[in-house]
Short mmCIF file of C-alpha atoms in Angstrom, two decimals:
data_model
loop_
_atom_site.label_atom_id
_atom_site.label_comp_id
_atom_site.label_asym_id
_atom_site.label_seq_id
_atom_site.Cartn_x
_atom_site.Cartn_y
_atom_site.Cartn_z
CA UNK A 68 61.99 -249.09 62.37
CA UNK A 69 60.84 -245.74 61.54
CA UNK A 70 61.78 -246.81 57.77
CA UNK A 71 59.57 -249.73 57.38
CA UNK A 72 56.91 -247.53 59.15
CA UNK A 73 57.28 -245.49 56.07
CA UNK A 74 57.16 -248.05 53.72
CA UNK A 75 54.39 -250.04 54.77
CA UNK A 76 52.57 -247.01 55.22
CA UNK A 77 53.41 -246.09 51.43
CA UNK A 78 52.33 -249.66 50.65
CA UNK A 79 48.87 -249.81 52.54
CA UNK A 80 47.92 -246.31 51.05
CA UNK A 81 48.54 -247.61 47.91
CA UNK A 82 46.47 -250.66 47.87
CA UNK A 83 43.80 -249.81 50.57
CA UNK A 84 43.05 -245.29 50.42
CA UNK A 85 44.74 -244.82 47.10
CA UNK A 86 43.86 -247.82 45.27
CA UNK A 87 44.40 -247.01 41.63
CA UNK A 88 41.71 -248.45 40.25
CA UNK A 89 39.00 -247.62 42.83
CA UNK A 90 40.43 -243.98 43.75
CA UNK A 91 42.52 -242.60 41.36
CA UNK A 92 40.69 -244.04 37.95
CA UNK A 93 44.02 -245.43 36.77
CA UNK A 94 43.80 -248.16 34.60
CA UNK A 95 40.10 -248.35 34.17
CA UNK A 96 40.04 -250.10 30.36
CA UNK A 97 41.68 -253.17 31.72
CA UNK A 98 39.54 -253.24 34.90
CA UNK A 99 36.79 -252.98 32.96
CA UNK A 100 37.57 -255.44 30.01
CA UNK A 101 39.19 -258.01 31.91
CA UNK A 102 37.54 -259.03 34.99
CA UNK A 103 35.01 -261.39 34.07
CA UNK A 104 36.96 -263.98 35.19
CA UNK A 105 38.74 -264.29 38.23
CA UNK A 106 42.01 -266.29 36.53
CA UNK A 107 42.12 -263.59 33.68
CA UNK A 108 41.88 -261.17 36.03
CA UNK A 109 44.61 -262.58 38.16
CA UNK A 110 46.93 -263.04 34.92
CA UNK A 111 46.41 -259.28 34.25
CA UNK A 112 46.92 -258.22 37.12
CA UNK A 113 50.11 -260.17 37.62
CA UNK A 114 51.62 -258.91 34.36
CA UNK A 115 50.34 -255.19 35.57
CA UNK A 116 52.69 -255.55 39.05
CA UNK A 117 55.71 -257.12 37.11
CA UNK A 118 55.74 -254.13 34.32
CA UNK A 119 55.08 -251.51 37.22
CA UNK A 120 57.93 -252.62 39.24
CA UNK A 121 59.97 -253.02 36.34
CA UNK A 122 58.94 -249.44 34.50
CA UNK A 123 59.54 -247.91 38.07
CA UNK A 124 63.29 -249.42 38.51
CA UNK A 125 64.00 -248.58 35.02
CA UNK A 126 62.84 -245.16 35.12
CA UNK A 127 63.86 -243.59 38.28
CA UNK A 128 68.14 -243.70 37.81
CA UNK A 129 66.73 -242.19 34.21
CA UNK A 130 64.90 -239.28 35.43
CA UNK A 131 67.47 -239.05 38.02
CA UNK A 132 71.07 -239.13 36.44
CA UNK A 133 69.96 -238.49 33.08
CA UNK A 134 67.09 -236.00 32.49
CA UNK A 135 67.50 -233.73 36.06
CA UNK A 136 70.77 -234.05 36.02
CA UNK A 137 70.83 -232.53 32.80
CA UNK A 138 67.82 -230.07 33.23
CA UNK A 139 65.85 -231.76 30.81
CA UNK A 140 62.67 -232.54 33.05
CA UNK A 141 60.05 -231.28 30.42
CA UNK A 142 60.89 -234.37 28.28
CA UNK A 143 59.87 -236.79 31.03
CA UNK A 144 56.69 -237.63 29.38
CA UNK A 145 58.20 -238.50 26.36
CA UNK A 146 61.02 -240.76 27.52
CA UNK A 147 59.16 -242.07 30.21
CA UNK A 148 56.38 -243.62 27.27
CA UNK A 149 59.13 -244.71 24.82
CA UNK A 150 60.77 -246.84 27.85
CA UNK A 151 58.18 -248.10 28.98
CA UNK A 152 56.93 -249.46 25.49
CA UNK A 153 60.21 -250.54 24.94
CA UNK A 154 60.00 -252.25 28.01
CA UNK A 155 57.11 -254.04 27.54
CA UNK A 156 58.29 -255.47 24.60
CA UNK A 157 61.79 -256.62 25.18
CA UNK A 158 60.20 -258.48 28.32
CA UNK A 159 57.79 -260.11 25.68
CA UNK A 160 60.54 -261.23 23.49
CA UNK A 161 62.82 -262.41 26.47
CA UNK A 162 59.61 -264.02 28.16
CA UNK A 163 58.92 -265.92 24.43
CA UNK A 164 62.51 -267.55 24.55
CA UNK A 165 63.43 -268.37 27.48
CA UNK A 166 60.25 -268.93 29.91
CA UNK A 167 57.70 -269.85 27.44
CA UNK A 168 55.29 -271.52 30.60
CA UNK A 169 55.16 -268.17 31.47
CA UNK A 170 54.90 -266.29 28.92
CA UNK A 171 52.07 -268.42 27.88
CA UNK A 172 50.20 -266.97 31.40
CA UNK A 173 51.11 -263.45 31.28
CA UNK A 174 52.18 -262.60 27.99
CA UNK A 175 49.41 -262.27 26.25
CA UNK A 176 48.36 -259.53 28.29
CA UNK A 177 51.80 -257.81 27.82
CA UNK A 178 51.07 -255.66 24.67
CA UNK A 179 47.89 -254.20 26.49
CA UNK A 180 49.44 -252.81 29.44
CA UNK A 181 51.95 -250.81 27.36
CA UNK A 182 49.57 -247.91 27.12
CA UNK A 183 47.71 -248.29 30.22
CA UNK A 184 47.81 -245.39 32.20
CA UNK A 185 48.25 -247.12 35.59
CA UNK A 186 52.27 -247.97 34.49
CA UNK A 187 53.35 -244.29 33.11
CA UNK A 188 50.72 -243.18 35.96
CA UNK A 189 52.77 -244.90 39.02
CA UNK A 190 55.98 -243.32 37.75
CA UNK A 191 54.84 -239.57 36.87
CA UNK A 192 53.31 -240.12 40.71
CA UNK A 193 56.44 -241.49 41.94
CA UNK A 194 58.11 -238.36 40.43
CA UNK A 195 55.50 -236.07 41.38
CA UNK A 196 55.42 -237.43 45.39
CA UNK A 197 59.60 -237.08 45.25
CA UNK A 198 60.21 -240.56 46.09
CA UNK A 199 63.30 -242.24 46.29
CA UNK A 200 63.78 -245.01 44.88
CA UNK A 201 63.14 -247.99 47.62
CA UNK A 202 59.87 -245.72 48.25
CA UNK A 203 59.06 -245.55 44.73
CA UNK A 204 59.45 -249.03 43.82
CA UNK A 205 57.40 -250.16 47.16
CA UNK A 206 54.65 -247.56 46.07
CA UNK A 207 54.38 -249.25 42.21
CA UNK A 208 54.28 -253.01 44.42
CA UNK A 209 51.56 -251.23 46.34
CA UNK A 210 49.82 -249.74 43.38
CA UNK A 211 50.04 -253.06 41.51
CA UNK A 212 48.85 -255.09 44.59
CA UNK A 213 45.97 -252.68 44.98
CA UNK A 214 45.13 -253.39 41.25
CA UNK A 215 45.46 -256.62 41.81
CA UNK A 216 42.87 -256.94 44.53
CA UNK A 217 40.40 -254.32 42.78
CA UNK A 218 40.27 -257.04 39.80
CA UNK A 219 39.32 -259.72 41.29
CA UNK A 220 36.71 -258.50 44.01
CA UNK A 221 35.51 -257.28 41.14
CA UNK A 222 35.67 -260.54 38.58
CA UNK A 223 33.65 -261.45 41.69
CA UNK A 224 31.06 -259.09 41.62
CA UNK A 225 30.65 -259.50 38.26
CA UNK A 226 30.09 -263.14 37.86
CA UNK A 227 27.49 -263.03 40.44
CA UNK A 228 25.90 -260.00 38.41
CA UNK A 229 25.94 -262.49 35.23
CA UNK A 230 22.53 -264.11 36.82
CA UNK A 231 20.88 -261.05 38.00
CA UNK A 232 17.59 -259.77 36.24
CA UNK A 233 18.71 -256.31 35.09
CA UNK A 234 17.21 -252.89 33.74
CA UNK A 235 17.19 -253.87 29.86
CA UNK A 236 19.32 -250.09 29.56
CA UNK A 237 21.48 -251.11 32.44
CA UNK A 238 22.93 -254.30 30.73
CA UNK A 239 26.45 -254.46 29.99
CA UNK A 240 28.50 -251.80 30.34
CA UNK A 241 26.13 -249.39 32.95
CA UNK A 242 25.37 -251.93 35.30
CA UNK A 243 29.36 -252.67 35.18
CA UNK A 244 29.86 -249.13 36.02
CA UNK A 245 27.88 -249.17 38.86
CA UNK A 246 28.52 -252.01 40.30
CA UNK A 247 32.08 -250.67 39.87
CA UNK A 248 30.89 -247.52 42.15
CA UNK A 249 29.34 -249.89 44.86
CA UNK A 250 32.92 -251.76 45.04
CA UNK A 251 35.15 -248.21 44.76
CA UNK A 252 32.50 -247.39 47.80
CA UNK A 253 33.63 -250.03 49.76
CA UNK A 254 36.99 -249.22 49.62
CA UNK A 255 36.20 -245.73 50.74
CA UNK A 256 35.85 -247.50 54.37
CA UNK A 257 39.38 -247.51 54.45
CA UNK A 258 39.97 -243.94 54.56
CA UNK A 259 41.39 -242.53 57.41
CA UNK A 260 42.78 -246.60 58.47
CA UNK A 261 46.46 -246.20 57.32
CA UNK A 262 46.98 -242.83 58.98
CA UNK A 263 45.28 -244.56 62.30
CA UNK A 264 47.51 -247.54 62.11
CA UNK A 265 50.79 -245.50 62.36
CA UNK A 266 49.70 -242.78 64.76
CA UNK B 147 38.74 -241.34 -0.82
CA UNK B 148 38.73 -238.30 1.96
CA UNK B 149 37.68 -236.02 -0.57
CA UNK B 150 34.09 -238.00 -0.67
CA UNK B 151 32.68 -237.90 2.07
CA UNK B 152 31.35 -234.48 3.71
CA UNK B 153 33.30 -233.11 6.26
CA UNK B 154 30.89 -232.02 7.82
CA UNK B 155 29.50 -235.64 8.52
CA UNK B 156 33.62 -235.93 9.83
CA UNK B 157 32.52 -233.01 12.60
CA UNK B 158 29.48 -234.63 13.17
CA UNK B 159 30.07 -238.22 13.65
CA UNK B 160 32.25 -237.72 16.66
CA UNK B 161 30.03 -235.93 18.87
CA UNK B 162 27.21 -237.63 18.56
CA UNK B 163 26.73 -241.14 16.71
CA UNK B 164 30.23 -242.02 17.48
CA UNK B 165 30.88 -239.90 20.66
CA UNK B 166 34.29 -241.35 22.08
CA UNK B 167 33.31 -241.55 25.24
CA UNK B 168 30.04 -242.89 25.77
CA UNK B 169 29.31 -244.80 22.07
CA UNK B 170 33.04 -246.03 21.62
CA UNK B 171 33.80 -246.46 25.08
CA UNK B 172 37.61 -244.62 25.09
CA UNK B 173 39.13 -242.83 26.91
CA UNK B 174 37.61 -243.83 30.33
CA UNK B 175 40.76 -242.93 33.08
CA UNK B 176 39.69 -239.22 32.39
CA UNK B 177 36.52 -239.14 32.14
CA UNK B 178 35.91 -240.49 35.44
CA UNK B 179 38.90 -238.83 37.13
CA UNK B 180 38.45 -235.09 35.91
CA UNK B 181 34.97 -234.78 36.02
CA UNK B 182 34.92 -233.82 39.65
CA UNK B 183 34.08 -230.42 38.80
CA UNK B 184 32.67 -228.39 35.70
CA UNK B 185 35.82 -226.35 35.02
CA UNK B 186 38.15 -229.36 35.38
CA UNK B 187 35.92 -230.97 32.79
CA UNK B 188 36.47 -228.55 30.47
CA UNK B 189 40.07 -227.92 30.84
CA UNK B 190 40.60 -231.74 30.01
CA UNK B 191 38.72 -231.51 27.05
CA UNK B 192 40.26 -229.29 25.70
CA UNK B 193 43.37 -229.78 26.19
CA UNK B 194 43.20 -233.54 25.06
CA UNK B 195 41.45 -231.98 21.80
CA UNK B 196 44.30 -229.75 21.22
CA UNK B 197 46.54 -232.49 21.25
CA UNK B 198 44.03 -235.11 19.28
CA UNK B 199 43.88 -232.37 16.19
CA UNK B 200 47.09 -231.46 16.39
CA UNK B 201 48.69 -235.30 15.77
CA UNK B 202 46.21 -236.21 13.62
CA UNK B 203 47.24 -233.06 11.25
CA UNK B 204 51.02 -234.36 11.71
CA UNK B 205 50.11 -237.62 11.62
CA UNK B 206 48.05 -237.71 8.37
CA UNK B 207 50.87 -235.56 7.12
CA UNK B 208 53.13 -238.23 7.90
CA UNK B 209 51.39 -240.92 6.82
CA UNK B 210 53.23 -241.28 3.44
CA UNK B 211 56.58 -241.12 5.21
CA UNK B 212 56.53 -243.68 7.99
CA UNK B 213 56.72 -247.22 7.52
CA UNK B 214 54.56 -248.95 8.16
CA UNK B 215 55.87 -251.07 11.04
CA UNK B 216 57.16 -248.98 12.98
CA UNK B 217 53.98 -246.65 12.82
CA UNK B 218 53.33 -247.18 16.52
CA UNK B 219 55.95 -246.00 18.18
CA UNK B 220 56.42 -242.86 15.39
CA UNK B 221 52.88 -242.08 16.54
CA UNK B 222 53.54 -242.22 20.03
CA UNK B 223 56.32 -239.86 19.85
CA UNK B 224 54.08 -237.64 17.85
CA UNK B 225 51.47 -237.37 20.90
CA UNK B 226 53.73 -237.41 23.29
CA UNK B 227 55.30 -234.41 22.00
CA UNK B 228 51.72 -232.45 21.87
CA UNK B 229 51.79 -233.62 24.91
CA UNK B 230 54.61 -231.86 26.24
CA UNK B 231 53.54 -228.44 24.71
CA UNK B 232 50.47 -228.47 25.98
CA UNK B 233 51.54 -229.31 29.32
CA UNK B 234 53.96 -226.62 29.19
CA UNK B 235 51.54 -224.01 28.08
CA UNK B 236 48.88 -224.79 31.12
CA UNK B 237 51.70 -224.68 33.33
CA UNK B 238 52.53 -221.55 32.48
CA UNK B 239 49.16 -219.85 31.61
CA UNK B 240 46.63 -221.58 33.59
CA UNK B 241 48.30 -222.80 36.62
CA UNK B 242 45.24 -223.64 37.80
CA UNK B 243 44.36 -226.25 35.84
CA UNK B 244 47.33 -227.92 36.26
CA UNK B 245 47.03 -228.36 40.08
CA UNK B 246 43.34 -229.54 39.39
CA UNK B 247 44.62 -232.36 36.27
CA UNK B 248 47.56 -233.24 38.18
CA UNK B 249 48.54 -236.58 36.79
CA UNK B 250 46.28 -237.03 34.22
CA UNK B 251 47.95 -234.02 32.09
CA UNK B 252 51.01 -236.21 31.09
CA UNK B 253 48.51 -238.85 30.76
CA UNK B 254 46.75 -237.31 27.99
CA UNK B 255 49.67 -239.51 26.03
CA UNK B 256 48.24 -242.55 26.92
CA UNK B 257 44.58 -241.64 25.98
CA UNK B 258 43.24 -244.03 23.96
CA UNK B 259 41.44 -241.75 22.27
CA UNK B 260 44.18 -239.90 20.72
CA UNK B 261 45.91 -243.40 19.53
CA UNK B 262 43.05 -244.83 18.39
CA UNK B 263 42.02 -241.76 16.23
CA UNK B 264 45.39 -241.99 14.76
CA UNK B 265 45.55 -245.44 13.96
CA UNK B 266 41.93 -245.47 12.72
CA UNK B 267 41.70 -242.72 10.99
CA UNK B 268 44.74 -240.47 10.71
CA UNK B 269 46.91 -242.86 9.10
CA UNK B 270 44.65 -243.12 6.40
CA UNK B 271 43.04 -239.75 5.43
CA UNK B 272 43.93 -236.39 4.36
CA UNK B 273 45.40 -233.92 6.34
CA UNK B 274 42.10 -231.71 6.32
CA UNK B 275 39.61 -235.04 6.78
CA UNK B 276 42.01 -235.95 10.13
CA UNK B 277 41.93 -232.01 11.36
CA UNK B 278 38.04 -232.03 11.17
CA UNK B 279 38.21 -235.66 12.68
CA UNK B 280 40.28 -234.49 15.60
CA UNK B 281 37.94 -231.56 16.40
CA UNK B 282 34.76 -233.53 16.21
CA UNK B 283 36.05 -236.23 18.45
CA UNK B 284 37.47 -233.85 20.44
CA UNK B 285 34.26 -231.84 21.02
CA UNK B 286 32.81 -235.35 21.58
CA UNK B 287 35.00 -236.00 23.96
CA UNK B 288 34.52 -232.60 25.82
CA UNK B 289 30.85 -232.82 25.76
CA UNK B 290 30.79 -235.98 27.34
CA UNK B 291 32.88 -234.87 29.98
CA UNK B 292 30.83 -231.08 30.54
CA UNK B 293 27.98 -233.49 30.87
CA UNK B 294 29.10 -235.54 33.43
CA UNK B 295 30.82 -232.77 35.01
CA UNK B 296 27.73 -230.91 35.53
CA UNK B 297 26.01 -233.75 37.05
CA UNK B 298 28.78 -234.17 39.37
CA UNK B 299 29.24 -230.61 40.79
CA UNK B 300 26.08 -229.72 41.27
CA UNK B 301 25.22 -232.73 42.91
CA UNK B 302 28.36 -232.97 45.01
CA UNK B 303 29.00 -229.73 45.18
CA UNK B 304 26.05 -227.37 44.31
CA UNK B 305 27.71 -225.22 42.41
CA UNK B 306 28.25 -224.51 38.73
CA UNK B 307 31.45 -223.68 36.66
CA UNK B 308 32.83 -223.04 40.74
CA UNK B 309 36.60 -221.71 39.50
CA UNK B 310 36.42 -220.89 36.16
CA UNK B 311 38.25 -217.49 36.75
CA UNK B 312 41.38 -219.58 36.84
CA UNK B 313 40.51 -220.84 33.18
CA UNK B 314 38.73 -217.99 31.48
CA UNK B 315 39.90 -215.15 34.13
CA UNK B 316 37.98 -212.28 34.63
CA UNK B 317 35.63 -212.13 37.78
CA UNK B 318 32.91 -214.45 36.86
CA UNK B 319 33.16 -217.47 38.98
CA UNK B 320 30.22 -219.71 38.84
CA UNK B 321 26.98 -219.92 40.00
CA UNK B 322 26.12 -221.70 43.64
CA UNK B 323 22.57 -223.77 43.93
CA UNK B 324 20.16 -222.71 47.06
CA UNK B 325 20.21 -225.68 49.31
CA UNK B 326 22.71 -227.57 47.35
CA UNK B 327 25.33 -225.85 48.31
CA UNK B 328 24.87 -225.91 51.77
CA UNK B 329 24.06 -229.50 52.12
CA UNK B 330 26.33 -231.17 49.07
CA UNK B 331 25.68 -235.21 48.54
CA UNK B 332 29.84 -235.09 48.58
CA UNK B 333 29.59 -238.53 47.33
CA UNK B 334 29.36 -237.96 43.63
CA UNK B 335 32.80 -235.97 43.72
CA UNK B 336 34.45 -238.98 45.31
CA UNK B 337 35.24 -241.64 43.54
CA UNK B 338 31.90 -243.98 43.36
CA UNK B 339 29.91 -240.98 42.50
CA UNK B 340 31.93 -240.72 39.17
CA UNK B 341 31.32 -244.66 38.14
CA UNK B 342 28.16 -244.22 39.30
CA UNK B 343 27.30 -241.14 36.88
CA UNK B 344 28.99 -242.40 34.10
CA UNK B 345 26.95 -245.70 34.61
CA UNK B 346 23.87 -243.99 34.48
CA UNK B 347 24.76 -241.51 31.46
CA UNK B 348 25.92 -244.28 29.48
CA UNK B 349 21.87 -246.12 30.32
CA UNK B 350 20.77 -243.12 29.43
CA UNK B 351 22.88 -242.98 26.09
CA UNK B 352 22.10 -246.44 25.23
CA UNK B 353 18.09 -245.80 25.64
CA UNK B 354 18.29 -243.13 23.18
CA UNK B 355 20.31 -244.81 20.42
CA UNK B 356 18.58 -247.78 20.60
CA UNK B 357 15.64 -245.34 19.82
CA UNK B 358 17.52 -244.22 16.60
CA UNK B 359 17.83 -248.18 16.17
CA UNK B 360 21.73 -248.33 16.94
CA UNK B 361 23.44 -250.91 18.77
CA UNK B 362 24.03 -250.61 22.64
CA UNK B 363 27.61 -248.92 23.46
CA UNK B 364 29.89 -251.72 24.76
CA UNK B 365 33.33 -252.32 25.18
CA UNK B 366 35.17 -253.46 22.30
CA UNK B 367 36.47 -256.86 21.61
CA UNK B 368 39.54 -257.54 20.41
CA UNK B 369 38.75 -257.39 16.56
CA UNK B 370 36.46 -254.20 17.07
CA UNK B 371 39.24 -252.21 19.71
CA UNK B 372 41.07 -249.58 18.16
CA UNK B 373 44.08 -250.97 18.90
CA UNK B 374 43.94 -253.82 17.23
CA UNK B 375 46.11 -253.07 14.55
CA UNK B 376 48.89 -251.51 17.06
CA UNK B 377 48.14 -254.45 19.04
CA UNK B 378 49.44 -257.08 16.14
CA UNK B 379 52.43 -255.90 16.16
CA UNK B 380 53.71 -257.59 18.84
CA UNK B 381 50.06 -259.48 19.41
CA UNK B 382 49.89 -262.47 17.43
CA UNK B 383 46.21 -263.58 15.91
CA UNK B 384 46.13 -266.54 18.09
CA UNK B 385 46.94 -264.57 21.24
CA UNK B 386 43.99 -262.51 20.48
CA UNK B 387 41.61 -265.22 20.12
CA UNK B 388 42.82 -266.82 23.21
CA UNK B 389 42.12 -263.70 25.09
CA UNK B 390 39.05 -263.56 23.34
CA UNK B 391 37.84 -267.77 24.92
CA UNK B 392 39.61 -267.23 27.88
CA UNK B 393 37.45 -263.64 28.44
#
């Protein structure tokens, strides 16, 4: 009991107080580039929670049983980027072969998430927080979910900005940015809810 | 090739005309997440500029030796190794600044700055042309974020260069605003204060280059991004121009 009270509570921060997109700035390029549409935003955000999860179970029994066990902490950041790339790309060429329907939904968004700083950010973090590793793969599913719904209430936002008469400055790119500070300041509701819940 | 051009248009072009930040659009994650405060601002600039000159001198070194195809990855280790020093230097020398970056030290690596400079630029020029590259974008890049910075703090939390003893030392430790500081609009060091800022900065950016008659700053598509080239490597045409219909 008092374990799932842990974990859901790691889960819920992660997608509601310390969503990664909306709090912590993690991932911004895809949040930004992608979210016009709600189904590319979906795809993205699908292929963002598979490589987390996956970048998070590969890396933690690496940082555990090979780099601390062997002192050899300061090369995390290195190692950590080389798997995950890697990564990324072995899942593309296994996805290719042998589950082309999907592949043909998320992998074309694949190669863009391999240096997006929401995957190598959810492991430093999980590193950083001391996790173990059912915590730290819950918190990447928590940081992908919260990705997930950042993207598209946001593709949402955005296609209803798409017929709004606009500031001839504030086209494009501002007006994205602060419609992006209207939706982060929604989420700021939430502060405060998670440690409520479990009190 | 490298030898034509100035380099002093080199210096020049990345702070201004093509500032990384708010003409090229790169390098977002930091931007908005270290610009809480002045000195922050400046400790992330800097440090991402040490590591941006620094591969692009090994990297433009390189360039003759590493194949082609596996450029990518050669690169990556590269930064990631800049990386590593420069982490370990601010942890040792300015702990300070590593409580305030946190995360987004080690995430200097995945800066698409830094890449992008590489692949666009490093890989093709001289070792001097890439050094003087790497410093202009990199005092681009640390303009852009002592601008929004400013805004930010003294806004949110009237004060100016609050904590730079822990960067600089000595005693000196910023200036506080009358009435600010007392009654700070918090909001703009949250989070929607620094979308909102950048937003605004970026207006503001666009209004004065379309003055100079230059486009509007907007994110790039897929044949315009950076990353393009890396990107090909595993990202066929086709998948590009689906993203591109589907988008």
């Amino acid at each position: 009991m008092e374990l799932t009270k842990g974990l859901l509570s790691i889960l819920l921060t992660m997608i509601l107080t310390q969503n990664f997109v909306l709090a912590k700035f993690l991932g911004i390029c895809p949040f930004l580039g992608v979210s016009k549409k709600v189904n590319t935003a979906v795809g993205m955000s699908m292929a963002v929670i598979f490589v987390m999860a996956l970048a998070t179970a590969v890396t933690y029994p690496i940082n555990k049983y090979l780099l601390v066990a062997n002192n050899l902490e300061y090369l995390q950041t290195i190692v950590f980027i080389l798997v995950i790339a890697a990564l990324v790309q072995m899942v593309e060429i296994v996805l290719k072969k042998y589950m082309p329907a999907l592949y043909n939904s998320l992998g074309i968004y694949l190669p863009l998430i391999t240096t997006n700083c929401a995957v190598l950010g959810v492991v430093t973090l999980n590193i950083d927080s001391g996790y173990n590793f059912v915590e730290s793969m819950v918190c990447a599913l928590g940081g992908g979910i919260g990705f997930l719904v950042a993207m598209v209430m946001f593709a949402g936002v955005r296609s209803r900005l798409e017929s709004c008469d606009i500031p001839k400055f504030l086209k494009g790119l501002p007006i994205t940015l602060v419609a992006a500070s209207l939706v982060s300041l929604s989420f700021l509701g939430f502060a405060g809810v998670v440690e409520n819940i479990f009190a | 090739m490298a030898e034509k051009k100035s380099l002093g248009k080199e210096l020049t072009k990345g702070i201004i005309i093509e500032n990384p930040v708010l003409r090229l659009v790169l390098g977002t994650c930091p931007t908005l997440a270290t610009t809480t405060s002045v000195t922050s601002a400046i400790g992330m600039g800097i440090s991402a500029s040490i590591v941006l000159i620094c591969s692009n001198i090994v990297i433009s070194a390189l360039r003759k030796v590493i194949p082609a195809k596996v450029r990518i990855p050669a690169y990556i280790v590269v930064i990631a190794s800049f990386v590593t020093i420069v982490q370990m230097l601010v942890k040792a020398f300015v702990p300070v600044l590593d409580e305030q970056l946190g995360v987004y030290l080690p995430l200097i690596v995945v800066n698409c700055i830094i890449l992008g400079r590489a692949e666009a630029f490093a890989g093709k020029n001289g070792v001097l042309a890439s050094a003087v590259d790497g410093l202009g974008m990199g005092i681009g890049f640390t303009v852009a974020l002592f601008v929004m910075g400013t805004i930010r703090e003294i806004l949110g939390a009237g004060s100016f260069l609050a904590g730079i003893s822990g960067l600089i030392g000595g005693t000196f430790d910023g200036f506080k605003i009358p009435f600010l500081n007392e009654n700070p609009m918090l909001i703009f060091i949250l989070a929607p204060g620094g979308f909102f800022v950048y937003g605004l900065v970026m207006a503001l950016s666009n209004k004065l280059a379309e003055s100079k008659g230059k486009p509007k700053a907007e994110l790039q598509g897929c044949e315009k991004c950076p990353m393009a080239k890396s990107c090909s490597i595993r990202m066929t045409d086709e998948a590009c121009d689906k993203k591109e219909v589907e988008a």
